[in-house]
């Protein structure tokens, strides 16, 4: 197939959707995973790496649920550490330590998508100085060999230099510490593609609509391809429900009388307008009026603020309430000299937390963040809760559980902490300037390609060099070649897949994403062979979603 995109279309065979769907229809699997967020794709990679026959279906796109809507921190959780210290809770300490270990793994296996970030905790009262200094020293100590920088006290002047947005009045100083930051949706995609490269059959836009049972045991699932409308059955020895906040819905497909195990809460983030200079260091607001922590972070050239924690309804497109935005802005204005109003907000989105209910918890903020694994009478495994940072550990636990309780083959020994995610194997931080020169790209575009695609950035650059280097939106470094790459190598099937999760334009600037839409539809239509009706429906779908992701 030759496209008038000026290049020969050469998607790798293993990433062709029709090939993957063909396998889903034809084969019987050791394991079927439902849900393509961090948890599900993590399990797919773990299983594939053990040499098992594994299938995964995701009803929308990879990371279209909670996994693209996080604060984008790879962390042990300073908030959880505080809880551990206050309540002398050994379990919480272990959670923080495990997450810090995973932090260093992620920074190693995906060096293009994850980096360390300095974070500043401002101190306004005398007691806070020893409290946060000692606390963050404990955080460093728990990281052990995985430390990514020592925390230290900053005097007032130095604190303002590191974090110029801080309010100087009454500031006594700050503590500087380090955590990890990442591109959540692209990390999720990298895990999915790496799993495919290891033999997993992983497909997006395929929904599980019912479960199939034989003699009381789940043996497969009825699925529907949401792009073609086709329905069929996938057969598997073991099924894992990794549908995050939707876990109870899938448990009800198994047992209509299953008691709910989740309560869900909404976590809203806002992105400020581009004219606010993105700081080098992030700011941790140590205590909101309701006793939580908030972050003000540099993210892809913009400022990201989050997050809230309020009970909500389960939804694929959770709405953002005005008072949630006001809550964030109010606290930012208390601690920083940004002095922002709703008019300064460029984007806002909500992610749903799948919190595992603890019977006597009075509010969702106090529910456990650790993950749980439960087994139904018919052998359906459900894994939910946890954190992005610990997806790999969750995957290991889920697989070990399936081996112990469901007769899943153990498979070969393998450790996903040694497997670099796609783009990470030969990644070197110096490639941006070489890319810029080799493919005549401007510096921000080359830097974005390097960050997003790692050691595959050259291949995207080569597509750009075939006349596809136009920007999708003037103020952002995303280019046409990325749309082609997304369709060929990253299983992008809709314009929203490209705008929200292959690039992050829809999260950064929905208005710019809507402007970019016609060109994205045009490129995808040509690449994927869409007819006129499909082109129109794509354009319509995104407009209907409007500014709510
Ligand atoms: P999801 O990402 O929601 O994935 C579940 C998937 O299942 C969805 O894509 C859905 O479409 C699919 N699905 C549902 N039903 C079906 C079906 N019938 N058939 C097929 N597919 C189906 N963690 C951190 O470590 N760092 C952070 O900074 C951080 N920030 C956060 C901020 C917020 C606001 C929230 C809400 C969470 C944050 N977390 C963070 C936690 C982290 O984001 C989640 O723990 C993680 O993303 C959960 O992933 P998941 O795969 O379990 O769920």
PDB file of C-alpha atoms in Angstrom, residues 23 46 85 91 115 125-126 157 208 212 233 236 245 248 283 304 343 365 370 389 397 412 422 454 472 535 541 549:
ATOM      1  CA  UNK A  23      -5.443 -14.117  16.552  1.00  0.00           C
ATOM      2  CA  UNK A  46       4.529  -9.912  32.610  1.00  0.00           C
ATOM      3  CA  UNK A  85       4.907   8.321  60.368  1.00  0.00           C
ATOM      4  CA  UNK A  91       2.144  -1.425  56.142  1.00  0.00           C
ATOM      5  CA  UNK A 115      12.734  11.641  34.468  1.00  0.00           C
ATOM      6  CA  UNK A 125       5.792  27.769  60.332  1.00  0.00           C
ATOM      7  CA  UNK A 126       8.767  26.959  62.555  1.00  0.00           C
ATOM      8  CA  UNK A 157      16.329  33.191  49.015  1.00  0.00           C
ATOM      9  CA  UNK A 208     -15.984  -7.512  26.923  1.00  0.00           C
ATOM     10  CA  UNK A 212     -18.583 -17.394  29.086  1.00  0.00           C
ATOM     11  CA  UNK A 233     -15.893 -15.237  21.764  1.00  0.00           C
ATOM     12  CA  UNK A 236      -8.904 -18.619  27.786  1.00  0.00           C
ATOM     13  CA  UNK A 245     -12.859   1.840  38.444  1.00  0.00           C
ATOM     14  CA  UNK A 248     -17.437  -3.948  39.809  1.00  0.00           C
ATOM     15  CA  UNK A 283       5.785  22.797  44.154  1.00  0.00           C
ATOM     16  CA  UNK A 304      -0.262  21.257  35.780  1.00  0.00           C
ATOM     17  CA  UNK A 343     -10.049  32.510  33.021  1.00  0.00           C
ATOM     18  CA  UNK A 365      -9.564  10.214  51.047  1.00  0.00           C
ATOM     19  CA  UNK A 370      -2.899  -0.456  48.042  1.00  0.00           C
ATOM     20  CA  UNK A 389       4.047   3.653  40.072  1.00  0.00           C
ATOM     21  CA  UNK A 397       1.310 -10.284  42.174  1.00  0.00           C
ATOM     22  CA  UNK A 412       9.519 -19.391  32.135  1.00  0.00           C
ATOM     23  CA  UNK A 422       9.920   0.158  23.478  1.00  0.00           C
ATOM     24  CA  UNK A 454      13.165   7.489  22.513  1.00  0.00           C
ATOM     25  CA  UNK A 472      -0.642  20.021  14.159  1.00  0.00           C
ATOM     26  CA  UNK A 535     -14.290  10.528   8.372  1.00  0.00           C
ATOM     27  CA  UNK A 541     -17.292  12.199  17.890  1.00  0.00           C
ATOM     28  CA  UNK A 549     -12.056  14.241  27.664  1.00  0.00           C
TER      29      UNK A 549
END
